[in-house]
Amino acid sequence: MGLLERTLKACMAQTGMPVMRRGRIVVADNHPRRLATAVVSRLQADSPVALRHIPAGERNIAHAATAALQRQGVVSSHRG
C-alpha cells in the first residue's frame, strides 16, 4: 500500500468528525502518468464521503492545489 492509499484510508477513517459527514476528499493528481487515478477509483466505493480525482496539470504543488480548488468552485479561475 502506497502513501496516497494510506493517507486516504486514514482520512476516510475519521468518520466521527462532523465535516466527514458532509465533506469531500479531492485528490489533485499532477503526476504525468496520473498515478492517483487507480488508487482513487479503487477506494471510491468504500469512502464515507465523496472522493474525487482531478488531473492537475504540471508538477507543482501550488498549481495542483489551485486546480483542485478551482474545480470545486472554491476559488475563481480568473486572475485579477
Coordinates of C-alpha atoms in Angstrom, one line a residue:
M1 CA 0.0 0.0 0.0
G2 CA 1.4 3.3 -1.1
L3 CA 1.5 6.7 0.8
L4 CA -1.6 8.1 -1.1
E5 CA -3.7 5.0 -0.3
R6 CA -2.6 5.0 3.4
T7 CA -3.4 8.7 3.6
L8 CA -6.8 8.4 2.0
K9 CA -7.8 5.5 4.2
A10 CA -6.7 7.4 7.3
C11 CA -8.8 10.4 6.2
M12 CA -11.8 8.1 5.5
A13 CA -11.5 6.6 8.9
Q14 CA -12.2 9.9 10.6
T15 CA -16.0 9.3 10.5
G16 CA -16.6 10.8 13.9
M17 CA -15.7 14.3 12.7
P18 CA -18.8 16.4 11.6
V19 CA -17.0 17.5 8.4
M20 CA -16.7 13.9 7.3
R21 CA -20.5 13.6 7.3
R22 CA -20.8 16.3 4.7
G23 CA -17.3 16.8 3.3
R24 CA -15.4 15.5 0.4
I25 CA -11.8 14.5 -0.4
V26 CA -10.2 15.8 -3.5
V27 CA -7.1 14.3 -4.9
A28 CA -5.3 16.7 -7.3
D29 CA -3.1 14.5 -9.4
N30 CA -0.2 16.2 -11.1
H31 CA 1.9 13.2 -12.0
P32 CA 2.4 12.9 -15.7
R33 CA 1.1 9.3 -15.7
R34 CA -1.9 10.1 -13.4
L35 CA -0.8 7.5 -10.8
A36 CA -3.6 8.5 -8.3
T37 CA -6.4 7.6 -10.8
A38 CA -6.3 3.9 -9.9
V39 CA -6.0 4.4 -6.2
V40 CA -8.9 6.9 -6.1
S41 CA -11.1 4.6 -8.3
R42 CA -10.4 1.6 -6.1
L43 CA -11.3 3.5 -2.8
Q44 CA -14.4 5.5 -4.0
A45 CA -16.9 2.7 -3.3
D46 CA -15.8 2.4 0.3
S47 CA -15.4 6.1 1.1
P48 CA -17.9 7.6 3.6
V49 CA -17.5 10.9 1.8
A50 CA -17.3 12.0 -1.9
L51 CA -13.8 11.1 -3.2
R52 CA -12.8 12.9 -6.4
H53 CA -9.8 12.7 -8.6
I54 CA -8.8 15.8 -10.5
P55 CA -6.0 15.9 -13.1
A56 CA -3.9 19.0 -12.1
G57 CA -1.5 19.7 -15.0
E58 CA 2.1 20.4 -14.3
R59 CA 4.1 19.0 -11.4
N60 CA 3.9 21.9 -9.0
I61 CA 2.1 21.7 -5.6
A62 CA 0.7 25.2 -5.9
H63 CA -0.7 24.6 -9.3
A64 CA -2.2 21.3 -8.1
A65 CA -3.9 22.9 -5.1
T66 CA -5.2 25.7 -7.2
A67 CA -6.6 23.3 -9.8
A68 CA -8.4 21.4 -7.1
L69 CA -9.9 24.5 -5.6
Q70 CA -11.0 25.9 -8.9
R71 CA -12.7 22.6 -10.0
Q72 CA -14.5 22.5 -6.6
G73 CA -15.7 26.1 -7.1
V74 CA -13.8 27.4 -4.0
V75 CA -11.7 29.9 -6.0
S76 CA -12.2 31.7 -9.3
S77 CA -10.1 30.8 -12.3
H78 CA -9.9 34.5 -13.2
R79 CA -6.7 36.4 -12.5
G80 CA -7.0 39.9 -11.3

